């Protein structure tokens, strides 16, 4: 008892901390706290009464505490207290203060806590994790799958079962998806939050690749799409520690419940699609959420409506559009290929690394965090176009070529002259692919830059006569200056040279009358 008196003196008279008192009297700090708590319960102060001997002090400190701890007088409603304790901001200290205001002669704080722990142990509820209302949503995949049969082939594909459970109420959502990829993982999250009608503060997943890129005890790195989801809903994603199943013990239990109560009854059912499988699963899920608890009053649904639902934050106005990210390098043709379809980016970003964000409807392309291109997601299939190219993304010379049409080339040829127009009309009348004819016509008009419009028009006149309408023929005519030579079949008047042996036109003009000859009218034939 000497040490107890010294503890009370150091604590009540000198006001030392529990640690300082424990170090001075060589006792554990918890023992010091126990002695001080018992003295406060016995309403003792320092100095102690001079006539209080050790036997009397022992009776005040220990018998009173043991009697109070075993007395059922003024015992609180532990079920109601446990429910209140799960509400945001509510602590055992606050509930004890409210209890003492209602029952001034009731238990001290230490006894109150001890009795609560004993009740929790008897009720079968875990005390290791106390889940606040609306605080945590635990998510995971079940180890058991649900078979989905392909009606065309009869092949059975394993459907993945997603499980989400709210910490405070145990209210559960379950669905079947085809895979555990990022698209299905995020889609299940979106539908789960819609089912609960609100957003918790924290989502606790496992460390699967669809959600966590790099698992770490202290700073796990989230998948980029998962991080976008968290920002959209304003929720914190705190993955469970690796090989620490107790971090998500609640969902592990509900995974087992799902496997035994929902999946096992459906083991012999044949489902030909996800919708059929989910309808059957949700019917059993509704029964599970409505089933009364075994060791406490209420159901999962009633607990959800009373505890979790009021604490959840409102859903955003628009649901999250599930997106996936991938990184690639832009080719020399300033296009990126996504699932067999090529999308253009501004040509100056060729041969650089970009991030691609894919949604059901859009393809967003980012460079160093800045969006450089956006496209409507194309339908990939037989007969569908294999590339989407925006004119603004092309360099000027490519844009000029791309904007050429038959009408624009013919209009340009008409400005150069009728022969040039005739050549291009003849080119387009040939039975070739339009793009091939466009290239030939463009090549013919390009000769204007190397030579001149006048010479090209002359060359086209010769090409029409000789019926040689290729780019190579016209280029040869211009190189050899045949455009300056007379056209084949054309008569050309040349000047008569002056020479003594050449009479010239005047000589023949002077002899227009015939000379007189002998009269042969009287001649007869013998």
Short mmCIF file of C-alpha atoms in Angstrom, two decimals:
data_model
loop_
_atom_site.label_atom_id
_atom_site.label_comp_id
_atom_site.label_asym_id
_atom_site.label_seq_id
_atom_site.Cartn_x
_atom_site.Cartn_y
_atom_site.Cartn_z
CA UNK A 1 0.00 0.00 0.00
CA UNK A 2 3.00 2.26 0.41
CA UNK A 3 3.43 2.47 -3.36
CA UNK A 4 -0.25 3.21 -3.82
CA UNK A 5 -0.02 6.12 -1.39
CA UNK A 6 3.07 7.41 -3.23
CA UNK A 7 1.26 7.14 -6.57
CA UNK A 8 -1.68 9.15 -5.22
CA UNK A 9 0.66 11.79 -3.78
CA UNK A 10 2.66 12.26 -6.97
CA UNK A 11 -0.46 12.32 -9.11
CA UNK A 12 -3.00 14.20 -6.98
CA UNK A 13 -0.68 16.60 -5.14
CA UNK A 14 2.20 17.22 -7.57
CA UNK A 15 0.22 16.67 -10.80
CA UNK A 16 2.86 14.57 -12.52
CA UNK A 17 2.05 12.67 -15.70
CA UNK A 18 1.30 8.95 -15.57
CA UNK A 19 4.61 8.22 -17.26
CA UNK A 20 6.55 10.28 -14.74
CA UNK A 21 4.78 8.65 -11.78
CA UNK A 22 5.35 5.16 -13.22
CA UNK A 23 9.07 5.87 -13.67
CA UNK A 24 9.36 7.23 -10.12
CA UNK A 25 7.70 4.30 -8.34
CA UNK A 26 8.88 1.63 -10.86
CA UNK A 27 5.38 0.54 -11.87
CA UNK A 28 3.73 0.10 -15.24
CA UNK A 29 1.89 3.15 -16.50
CA UNK A 30 -1.32 1.12 -16.82
CA UNK A 31 -1.03 0.21 -13.12
CA UNK A 32 -0.66 3.87 -12.22
CA UNK A 33 -3.74 4.71 -14.27
CA UNK A 34 -5.66 1.90 -12.57
CA UNK A 35 -4.81 3.16 -9.08
CA UNK A 36 -5.74 6.73 -9.93
CA UNK A 37 -9.01 5.63 -11.52
CA UNK A 38 -9.94 3.60 -8.45
CA UNK A 39 -9.13 6.56 -6.19
CA UNK A 40 -11.34 8.86 -8.28
CA UNK A 41 -14.15 6.29 -8.14
CA UNK A 42 -13.80 6.15 -4.34
CA UNK A 43 -13.84 10.00 -4.34
CA UNK A 44 -10.49 10.19 -2.56
CA UNK A 45 -8.29 13.30 -2.59
CA UNK A 46 -4.85 14.21 -1.32
CA UNK A 47 -3.91 14.37 1.46
CA UNK A 48 -5.68 11.21 2.59
CA UNK A 49 -7.49 11.28 5.92
CA UNK A 50 -4.89 10.78 8.72
CA UNK A 51 -6.93 8.02 10.33
CA UNK A 52 -7.26 6.01 7.06
CA UNK A 53 -5.18 2.84 7.49
CA UNK A 54 -4.02 0.46 4.80
CA UNK A 55 -6.89 -2.02 5.27
CA UNK A 56 -9.47 0.70 4.92
CA UNK A 57 -7.69 2.17 1.86
CA UNK A 58 -7.60 -1.27 0.26
CA UNK A 59 -11.33 -1.73 0.87
CA UNK A 60 -12.16 1.65 -0.67
CA UNK A 61 -10.02 1.16 -3.74
CA UNK A 62 -10.65 -2.48 -4.66
CA UNK A 63 -13.87 -3.72 -3.10
CA UNK A 64 -15.84 -0.71 -4.31
CA UNK A 65 -14.52 -1.18 -7.86
CA UNK A 66 -15.27 -4.91 -7.90
CA UNK A 67 -18.79 -4.36 -6.56
CA UNK A 68 -19.46 -1.61 -9.11
CA UNK A 69 -18.11 -3.73 -11.95
CA UNK A 70 -20.45 -6.59 -11.11
CA UNK A 71 -23.51 -4.52 -10.25
CA UNK A 72 -26.21 -4.54 -12.97
CA UNK A 73 -27.69 -1.27 -11.71
CA UNK A 74 -28.13 1.37 -14.35
CA UNK A 75 -26.69 -0.88 -17.13
CA UNK A 76 -27.08 0.93 -20.47
CA UNK A 77 -28.75 -0.47 -23.58
CA UNK A 78 -25.65 -1.93 -25.16
CA UNK A 79 -27.30 -2.57 -28.54
CA UNK A 80 -28.39 1.07 -28.85
CA UNK A 81 -25.03 2.25 -27.55
CA UNK A 82 -23.18 0.09 -30.11
CA UNK A 83 -25.29 1.54 -32.92
CA UNK A 84 -24.65 5.11 -31.73
CA UNK A 85 -20.94 4.39 -31.51
CA UNK A 86 -20.88 3.75 -35.29
CA UNK A 87 -22.22 7.21 -36.07
CA UNK A 88 -19.72 9.80 -37.24
CA UNK A 89 -18.04 11.75 -34.41
CA UNK A 90 -19.53 9.64 -31.61
CA UNK A 91 -17.02 8.30 -29.05
CA UNK A 92 -17.26 6.12 -25.95
CA UNK A 93 -16.25 9.12 -23.84
CA UNK A 94 -19.25 11.08 -25.12
CA UNK A 95 -21.64 8.18 -24.58
CA UNK A 96 -20.31 7.66 -21.05
CA UNK A 97 -20.81 11.34 -20.23
CA UNK A 98 -24.41 11.12 -21.48
CA UNK A 99 -24.85 7.94 -19.44
CA UNK A 100 -23.60 9.62 -16.26
CA UNK A 101 -25.89 12.60 -16.77
CA UNK A 102 -28.82 10.19 -16.93
CA UNK A 103 -27.48 8.02 -14.06
CA UNK A 104 -25.28 10.08 -11.66
CA UNK A 105 -24.75 7.00 -9.51
CA UNK A 106 -23.79 4.82 -12.47
CA UNK A 107 -20.45 3.30 -13.43
CA UNK A 108 -17.19 5.17 -13.74
CA UNK A 109 -15.56 5.40 -17.18
CA UNK A 110 -13.20 2.46 -16.65
CA UNK A 111 -16.03 0.19 -15.54
CA UNK A 112 -18.20 1.42 -18.40
CA UNK A 113 -15.53 0.45 -20.94
CA UNK A 114 -14.87 -2.91 -19.32
CA UNK A 115 -18.56 -3.85 -19.30
CA UNK A 116 -18.88 -2.78 -22.94
CA UNK A 117 -15.95 -5.00 -23.95
CA UNK A 118 -17.47 -7.96 -22.14
CA UNK A 119 -20.82 -7.40 -23.88
CA UNK A 120 -19.12 -7.26 -27.29
CA UNK A 121 -17.32 -10.52 -26.58
CA UNK A 122 -20.54 -12.23 -25.54
CA UNK A 123 -22.49 -10.88 -28.53
CA UNK A 124 -19.98 -12.41 -30.94
CA UNK A 125 -19.09 -9.11 -32.61
CA UNK A 126 -15.50 -8.19 -33.37
CA UNK A 127 -14.08 -5.28 -31.44
CA UNK A 128 -10.87 -5.08 -33.47
CA UNK A 129 -12.43 -2.94 -36.21
CA UNK A 130 -15.03 -0.32 -35.35
CA UNK A 131 -16.62 0.87 -38.60
CA UNK A 132 -18.12 4.35 -38.58
CA UNK A 133 -21.35 5.05 -40.41
CA UNK A 134 -20.77 5.84 -44.06
CA UNK A 135 -17.00 5.58 -43.65
CA UNK A 136 -15.82 2.47 -45.51
CA UNK A 137 -16.94 0.32 -48.42
CA UNK A 138 -15.04 -2.97 -48.79
CA UNK A 139 -14.81 -4.48 -52.29
CA UNK A 140 -13.40 -7.74 -53.64
CA UNK A 141 -14.02 -10.63 -56.04
CA UNK A 142 -15.29 -13.97 -54.84
CA UNK A 143 -13.08 -16.99 -55.34
CA UNK A 144 -16.00 -18.95 -56.83
CA UNK A 145 -17.23 -18.06 -60.32
CA UNK A 146 -20.66 -18.37 -61.91
CA UNK A 147 -20.77 -20.12 -65.28
CA UNK A 148 -22.12 -18.21 -68.31
CA UNK A 149 -22.91 -20.47 -71.30
CA UNK A 150 -22.41 -19.24 -74.86
CA UNK A 151 -25.70 -20.18 -76.63
CA UNK A 152 -23.95 -20.47 -80.01
CA UNK A 153 -21.09 -22.79 -79.02
CA UNK A 154 -22.16 -24.20 -75.65
CA UNK A 155 -18.84 -23.16 -74.11
CA UNK A 156 -19.12 -22.17 -70.45
CA UNK A 157 -17.21 -19.02 -69.47
CA UNK A 158 -16.45 -18.29 -65.78
CA UNK A 159 -18.35 -15.18 -64.68
CA UNK A 160 -16.52 -13.11 -62.06
CA UNK A 161 -18.52 -12.27 -58.91
CA UNK A 162 -17.98 -8.75 -57.49
CA UNK A 163 -18.83 -8.18 -53.79
CA UNK A 164 -19.18 -4.78 -52.05
CA UNK A 165 -20.07 -4.41 -48.35
CA UNK A 166 -20.59 -1.28 -46.22
CA UNK A 167 -18.64 -1.47 -42.97
CA UNK A 168 -21.18 -0.20 -40.44
CA UNK A 169 -24.34 -1.98 -41.60
CA UNK A 170 -23.01 -5.03 -43.53
CA UNK A 171 -25.34 -4.03 -46.37
CA UNK A 172 -24.07 -5.89 -49.44
CA UNK A 173 -24.13 -5.58 -53.24
CA UNK A 174 -23.17 -8.42 -55.58
CA UNK A 175 -23.01 -8.73 -59.39
CA UNK A 176 -21.52 -10.94 -62.11
CA UNK A 177 -19.17 -9.59 -64.82
CA UNK A 178 -17.31 -11.34 -67.62
CA UNK A 179 -13.81 -10.41 -66.52
CA UNK A 180 -11.78 -8.73 -63.80
CA UNK A 181 -10.35 -6.15 -66.21
CA UNK A 182 -10.33 -2.45 -65.44
CA UNK A 183 -13.52 -1.80 -67.43
CA UNK A 184 -15.53 -4.40 -65.50
CA UNK A 185 -13.88 -3.49 -62.18
CA UNK A 186 -14.79 0.20 -62.48
CA UNK A 187 -18.21 -0.55 -63.93
CA UNK A 188 -19.00 -2.69 -60.87
CA UNK A 189 -17.95 0.18 -58.59
CA UNK A 190 -20.23 2.62 -60.41
CA UNK A 191 -23.22 0.26 -60.19
CA UNK A 192 -22.49 -0.52 -56.52
CA UNK A 193 -22.55 3.17 -55.55
CA UNK A 194 -25.79 3.59 -57.49
CA UNK A 195 -27.22 0.61 -55.55
CA UNK A 196 -26.26 2.18 -52.21
CA UNK A 197 -27.50 5.58 -53.36
CA UNK A 198 -24.48 7.45 -52.00
CA UNK A 199 -20.71 7.68 -51.64
CA UNK A 200 -18.68 6.56 -48.60
CA UNK A 201 -15.54 8.28 -47.40
CA UNK A 202 -13.18 5.37 -48.16
CA UNK A 203 -13.18 2.38 -50.49
CA UNK A 204 -10.97 -0.53 -49.42
CA UNK A 205 -10.06 -2.85 -52.33
CA UNK A 206 -7.61 -5.68 -52.65
CA UNK A 207 -4.36 -5.15 -54.59
CA UNK A 208 -5.55 -6.55 -57.93
CA UNK A 209 -3.95 -5.12 -61.08
CA UNK A 210 -7.21 -3.60 -62.32
CA UNK A 211 -7.11 -1.21 -59.35
CA UNK A 212 -3.55 -0.97 -58.03
CA UNK A 213 -0.53 -0.56 -60.29
CA UNK A 214 2.06 -0.88 -57.51
CA UNK A 215 1.20 -2.45 -54.17
CA UNK A 216 2.89 -0.89 -51.14
CA UNK A 217 2.36 -0.99 -47.40
CA UNK A 218 2.59 2.80 -47.15
CA UNK A 219 2.08 4.42 -50.58
CA UNK A 220 0.26 2.11 -53.02
CA UNK A 221 0.05 3.45 -56.57
CA UNK A 222 -3.45 3.34 -58.05
CA UNK A 223 -4.28 2.50 -61.63
CA UNK A 224 -4.81 5.79 -63.50
CA UNK A 225 -8.42 4.98 -64.37
CA UNK A 226 -9.11 4.02 -60.72
CA UNK A 227 -7.62 7.33 -59.56
CA UNK A 228 -9.91 9.17 -62.01
CA UNK A 229 -12.87 7.30 -60.55
CA UNK A 230 -11.85 8.37 -57.03
CA UNK A 231 -11.57 12.02 -58.10
CA UNK A 232 -14.96 11.93 -59.81
CA UNK A 233 -16.73 10.67 -56.68
CA UNK A 234 -14.50 12.45 -54.16
CA UNK A 235 -13.69 9.19 -52.39
CA UNK A 236 -10.40 7.97 -50.92
CA UNK A 237 -9.04 4.63 -52.17
CA UNK A 238 -7.01 2.87 -49.46
CA UNK A 239 -6.02 -0.64 -50.59
CA UNK A 240 -5.60 -3.33 -47.98
CA UNK A 241 -2.01 -4.10 -47.06
CA UNK A 242 -0.42 -6.99 -48.90
CA UNK A 243 -0.96 -10.31 -47.11
CA UNK A 244 -3.07 -8.59 -44.42
CA UNK A 245 -6.56 -10.09 -44.85
CA UNK A 246 -7.69 -8.60 -41.54
CA UNK A 247 -7.59 -5.17 -43.20
CA UNK A 248 -10.66 -6.26 -45.17
CA UNK A 249 -11.98 -8.98 -42.86
CA UNK A 250 -15.56 -7.78 -43.33
CA UNK A 251 -15.62 -8.31 -47.08
CA UNK A 252 -13.76 -11.61 -46.70
CA UNK A 253 -16.61 -12.80 -44.48
CA UNK A 254 -19.21 -11.56 -46.95
CA UNK A 255 -17.37 -13.24 -49.82
CA UNK A 256 -17.82 -16.50 -47.91
CA UNK A 257 -21.48 -15.67 -47.28
CA UNK A 258 -21.92 -14.88 -50.99
CA UNK A 259 -20.34 -18.18 -52.00
CA UNK A 260 -22.46 -20.20 -49.56
CA UNK A 261 -25.78 -18.38 -49.63
CA UNK A 262 -25.91 -17.00 -53.19
CA UNK A 263 -23.61 -18.95 -55.50
CA UNK A 264 -24.02 -22.45 -54.08
CA UNK A 265 -27.84 -22.47 -54.64
CA UNK A 266 -27.21 -21.46 -58.28
CA UNK A 267 -24.50 -24.06 -58.96
CA UNK A 268 -26.73 -26.22 -61.20
CA UNK A 269 -28.47 -23.36 -63.02
CA UNK A 270 -27.58 -22.68 -66.66
CA UNK A 271 -27.31 -19.01 -67.63
CA UNK A 272 -26.99 -17.80 -71.23
CA UNK A 273 -26.09 -14.20 -70.39
CA UNK A 274 -25.02 -11.82 -67.65
CA UNK A 275 -28.49 -10.33 -67.28
CA UNK A 276 -30.05 -13.72 -66.51
CA UNK A 277 -27.32 -14.56 -64.02
CA UNK A 278 -27.59 -11.21 -62.25
CA UNK A 279 -31.38 -11.38 -61.98
CA UNK A 280 -31.13 -14.74 -60.20
CA UNK A 281 -28.27 -13.48 -58.03
CA UNK A 282 -30.05 -10.27 -57.03
CA UNK A 283 -33.18 -12.17 -55.95
CA UNK A 284 -31.09 -14.15 -53.46
CA UNK A 285 -29.17 -11.01 -52.48
CA UNK A 286 -32.42 -9.24 -51.57
CA UNK A 287 -33.32 -12.17 -49.28
CA UNK A 288 -29.87 -11.98 -47.67
CA UNK A 289 -30.14 -8.25 -46.94
CA UNK A 290 -33.64 -8.78 -45.48
CA UNK A 291 -32.68 -11.73 -43.28
CA UNK A 292 -32.53 -10.94 -39.50
CA UNK A 293 -29.15 -11.04 -37.78
CA UNK A 294 -28.50 -14.07 -35.58
CA UNK A 295 -26.85 -12.30 -32.64
CA UNK A 296 -28.36 -8.82 -32.78
CA UNK A 297 -31.62 -7.24 -33.72
CA UNK A 298 -32.46 -5.93 -37.16
CA UNK A 299 -31.38 -6.81 -40.68
CA UNK A 300 -28.70 -5.56 -43.06
CA UNK A 301 -31.27 -3.36 -44.77
CA UNK A 302 -32.64 -1.89 -41.54
CA UNK A 303 -29.11 -1.21 -40.28
CA UNK A 304 -28.26 0.41 -43.61
CA UNK A 305 -31.31 2.68 -43.49
CA UNK A 306 -30.66 3.63 -39.86
CA UNK A 307 -26.86 3.93 -39.83
CA UNK A 308 -25.08 4.03 -43.19
CA UNK A 309 -27.58 5.66 -45.53
CA UNK A 310 -27.88 8.99 -43.64
CA UNK A 311 -24.08 9.28 -43.50
CA UNK A 312 -23.36 8.63 -47.19
CA UNK A 313 -22.58 11.64 -49.39
CA UNK A 314 -24.74 12.36 -52.42
CA UNK A 315 -23.82 10.89 -55.79
CA UNK A 316 -22.48 13.36 -58.40
CA UNK A 317 -24.88 14.60 -61.06
CA UNK A 318 -23.34 12.41 -63.77
CA UNK A 319 -22.12 8.84 -63.23
CA UNK A 320 -18.48 8.11 -63.93
CA UNK A 321 -17.77 7.12 -67.52
CA UNK A 322 -15.54 4.10 -67.34
CA UNK A 323 -12.23 4.75 -69.08
CA UNK A 324 -9.02 2.84 -69.65
CA UNK A 325 -5.54 4.23 -70.28
CA UNK A 326 -2.70 3.02 -72.44
CA UNK A 327 0.66 4.46 -73.47
CA UNK A 328 2.08 4.30 -76.98
CA UNK A 329 4.42 6.05 -79.42
CA UNK A 330 3.02 8.02 -82.38
CA UNK A 331 4.16 6.77 -85.78
CA UNK A 332 5.72 8.72 -88.60
CA UNK A 333 2.28 8.97 -90.19
CA UNK A 334 1.15 10.95 -87.07
CA UNK A 335 -1.50 8.33 -86.22
CA UNK A 336 -1.98 6.05 -83.21
CA UNK A 337 -3.64 2.66 -83.58
CA UNK A 338 -6.24 1.58 -81.03
CA UNK A 339 -7.86 -1.84 -81.45
CA UNK A 340 -7.16 -1.92 -85.17
CA UNK A 341 -8.27 1.64 -85.94
CA UNK A 342 -5.88 4.54 -86.55
CA UNK A 343 -6.55 8.02 -85.12
CA UNK A 344 -4.66 11.15 -86.14
CA UNK A 345 -2.80 13.61 -83.91
CA UNK A 346 -1.19 16.95 -84.87
CA UNK A 347 1.74 16.09 -87.15
CA UNK A 348 4.30 17.89 -84.96
CA UNK A 349 3.89 15.16 -82.30
CA UNK A 350 5.08 12.34 -84.58
CA UNK A 351 7.52 9.91 -82.86
CA UNK A 352 6.58 11.12 -79.35
CA UNK A 353 5.08 9.15 -76.46
CA UNK A 354 1.42 9.84 -75.63
CA UNK A 355 -1.24 8.56 -73.21
CA UNK A 356 -4.55 7.40 -74.66
CA UNK A 357 -7.77 7.51 -72.64
CA UNK A 358 -10.49 5.22 -74.01
CA UNK A 359 -14.17 5.43 -73.12
CA UNK A 360 -17.14 3.81 -74.79
CA UNK A 361 -17.55 6.84 -77.07
CA UNK A 362 -14.31 8.88 -77.09
CA UNK A 363 -10.59 8.50 -77.73
CA UNK A 364 -8.63 11.23 -75.86
CA UNK A 365 -4.92 11.57 -76.60
CA UNK A 366 -2.66 13.35 -74.06
CA UNK A 367 0.94 14.53 -74.29
CA UNK A 368 2.62 15.53 -71.00
CA UNK A 369 -0.78 15.82 -69.34
CA UNK A 370 -2.22 18.07 -72.07
CA UNK A 371 -4.92 16.89 -74.44
CA UNK A 372 -3.67 17.17 -78.02
CA UNK A 373 -6.45 15.31 -79.87
CA UNK A 374 -9.92 13.86 -79.31
CA UNK A 375 -11.91 11.59 -81.62
CA UNK A 376 -15.25 9.85 -81.59
CA UNK A 377 -14.49 6.18 -81.03
CA UNK A 378 -14.87 4.36 -84.32
CA UNK A 379 -16.79 1.16 -84.90
CA UNK A 380 -14.32 -1.59 -85.72
CA UNK A 381 -15.55 -4.31 -88.03
CA UNK A 382 -15.64 -5.72 -91.51
CA UNK A 383 -16.17 -3.01 -94.10
CA UNK A 384 -15.70 -0.15 -91.60
CA UNK A 385 -13.07 2.55 -92.26
CA UNK A 386 -9.73 1.78 -90.67
CA UNK A 387 -8.58 5.32 -89.90
CA UNK A 388 -9.90 8.67 -88.75
CA UNK A 389 -7.86 11.68 -89.87
CA UNK A 390 -8.66 15.31 -89.08
CA UNK A 391 -7.60 17.88 -91.67
CA UNK A 392 -6.15 20.19 -88.99
CA UNK A 393 -3.66 17.48 -88.01
CA UNK A 394 -2.04 17.29 -91.47
CA UNK A 395 1.02 19.30 -92.58
CA UNK A 396 0.26 21.86 -95.28
CA UNK A 397 1.47 19.78 -98.23
CA UNK A 398 -0.47 16.73 -97.07
CA UNK A 399 -3.54 18.86 -96.49
CA UNK A 400 -3.23 20.29 -100.02
CA UNK A 401 -3.10 16.81 -101.49
CA UNK A 402 -5.95 15.54 -99.31
CA UNK A 403 -8.22 18.45 -100.26
CA UNK A 404 -7.84 17.78 -104.00
CA UNK A 405 -10.99 16.52 -105.70
CA UNK A 406 -11.90 15.82 -109.30
CA UNK A 407 -13.93 19.04 -109.47
CA UNK A 408 -11.12 21.19 -108.03
CA UNK A 409 -8.52 19.74 -110.44
CA UNK A 410 -10.77 20.21 -113.47
CA UNK A 411 -11.48 23.79 -112.45
CA UNK A 412 -7.76 24.50 -112.19
CA UNK A 413 -7.13 22.88 -115.61
CA UNK A 414 -9.82 25.03 -117.20
CA UNK A 415 -7.98 28.13 -116.02
CA UNK A 416 -4.83 26.94 -117.82
CA UNK A 417 -6.52 26.28 -121.15
CA UNK A 418 -8.85 24.01 -123.16
CA UNK A 419 -6.13 21.51 -124.06
CA UNK A 420 -5.16 21.03 -120.39
CA UNK A 421 -8.82 20.63 -119.48
CA UNK A 422 -9.22 18.08 -122.28
CA UNK A 423 -6.28 16.03 -121.02
CA UNK A 424 -7.68 15.88 -117.45
CA UNK A 425 -11.16 15.01 -118.71
CA UNK A 426 -9.62 12.16 -120.68
CA UNK A 427 -7.70 11.00 -117.57
CA UNK A 428 -10.84 10.92 -115.38
CA UNK A 429 -12.76 9.05 -118.08
CA UNK A 430 -10.38 6.10 -117.83
CA UNK A 431 -11.58 3.09 -115.88
CA UNK A 432 -9.22 3.28 -112.92
CA UNK A 433 -9.67 3.91 -109.21
CA UNK A 434 -10.55 7.53 -108.51
CA UNK A 435 -7.55 8.03 -106.24
CA UNK A 436 -5.23 6.79 -108.99
CA UNK A 437 -6.76 9.25 -111.49
CA UNK A 438 -6.46 12.04 -108.91
CA UNK A 439 -2.75 11.35 -108.55
CA UNK A 440 -2.20 11.41 -112.36
CA UNK A 441 -4.19 14.63 -112.76
CA UNK A 442 -2.33 16.27 -109.87
CA UNK A 443 0.99 15.23 -111.40
CA UNK A 444 0.05 16.76 -114.78
CA UNK A 445 -0.92 20.08 -113.19
CA UNK A 446 2.27 20.05 -111.13
CA UNK A 447 4.27 20.40 -114.39
CA UNK A 448 3.06 23.99 -114.56
CA UNK A 449 5.41 24.88 -111.69
CA UNK A 450 8.47 23.35 -113.40
CA UNK A 451 7.81 24.83 -116.81
CA UNK A 452 5.02 27.37 -117.43
CA UNK A 453 1.25 27.46 -117.98
CA UNK A 454 1.73 28.33 -121.67
CA UNK A 455 4.11 25.47 -122.35
CA UNK A 456 1.91 23.01 -120.42
CA UNK A 457 -1.09 24.03 -122.52
CA UNK A 458 0.97 23.48 -125.74
CA UNK A 459 2.22 20.13 -124.48
CA UNK A 460 -1.35 19.08 -123.74
CA UNK A 461 -2.37 19.95 -127.32
CA UNK A 462 0.32 17.62 -128.65
CA UNK A 463 -0.60 14.92 -126.10
CA UNK A 464 -4.23 15.00 -127.27
CA UNK A 465 -3.12 14.60 -130.92
CA UNK A 466 -0.80 11.67 -130.21
CA UNK A 467 -3.12 10.28 -127.48
CA UNK A 468 -0.38 9.98 -124.88
CA UNK A 469 -1.87 11.27 -121.62
CA UNK A 470 0.55 10.08 -118.92
CA UNK A 471 2.61 12.33 -116.71
CA UNK A 472 5.80 10.84 -118.14
CA UNK A 473 4.74 11.60 -121.75
CA UNK A 474 3.91 15.23 -121.00
CA UNK A 475 7.16 15.63 -119.06
CA UNK A 476 9.10 14.19 -122.03
CA UNK A 477 7.36 16.59 -124.46
CA UNK A 478 8.32 19.54 -122.28
CA UNK A 479 11.91 18.39 -121.66
CA UNK A 480 12.56 17.91 -125.40
CA UNK A 481 10.67 21.12 -126.26
CA UNK A 482 8.32 19.23 -128.56
CA UNK A 483 5.58 21.58 -127.38
CA UNK A 484 7.23 24.17 -129.64
CA UNK A 485 7.23 21.87 -132.74
CA UNK A 486 4.34 21.70 -135.27
CA UNK A 487 1.66 19.22 -134.49
CA UNK A 488 1.68 16.02 -136.59
CA UNK A 489 -0.41 16.34 -139.90
CA UNK A 490 -0.28 20.13 -140.03
CA UNK A 491 0.79 21.91 -143.36
CA UNK A 492 3.22 24.71 -142.78
CA UNK A 493 4.04 27.44 -145.44
CA UNK A 494 7.79 27.92 -145.62
CA UNK A 495 9.50 31.00 -147.38
CA UNK A 496 10.91 30.40 -150.94
CA UNK A 497 14.65 30.94 -151.06
CA UNK A 498 16.09 33.31 -153.78
CA UNK A 499 18.04 31.38 -156.48
CA UNK A 500 18.62 31.67 -160.29
CA UNK A 501 17.17 28.22 -160.85
CA UNK A 502 13.99 29.09 -159.02
CA UNK A 503 11.47 30.90 -161.28
CA UNK A 504 9.19 31.98 -158.48
CA UNK A 505 5.41 32.72 -158.61
CA UNK A 506 5.79 35.69 -161.03
CA UNK A 507 7.04 33.43 -163.79
CA UNK A 508 3.97 31.25 -163.62
CA UNK A 509 1.64 34.23 -163.41
CA UNK A 510 2.99 35.62 -166.77
CA UNK A 511 2.22 32.39 -168.53
CA UNK A 512 -1.39 32.07 -167.62
CA UNK A 513 -2.44 32.09 -171.38
CA UNK A 514 -1.52 29.01 -173.51
CA UNK A 515 0.69 29.53 -176.67
CA UNK A 516 -0.99 29.24 -180.23
CA UNK A 517 -0.23 25.98 -182.03
CA UNK A 518 -0.86 24.65 -185.62
CA UNK A 519 -4.46 24.18 -186.81
CA UNK A 520 -5.13 20.54 -186.92
CA UNK A 521 -8.85 20.66 -187.52
CA UNK A 522 -8.43 19.74 -191.25
CA UNK A 523 -6.12 16.87 -190.56
CA UNK A 524 -7.59 13.51 -191.27
CA UNK A 525 -6.43 10.09 -190.46
CA UNK A 526 -5.33 7.98 -193.31
#
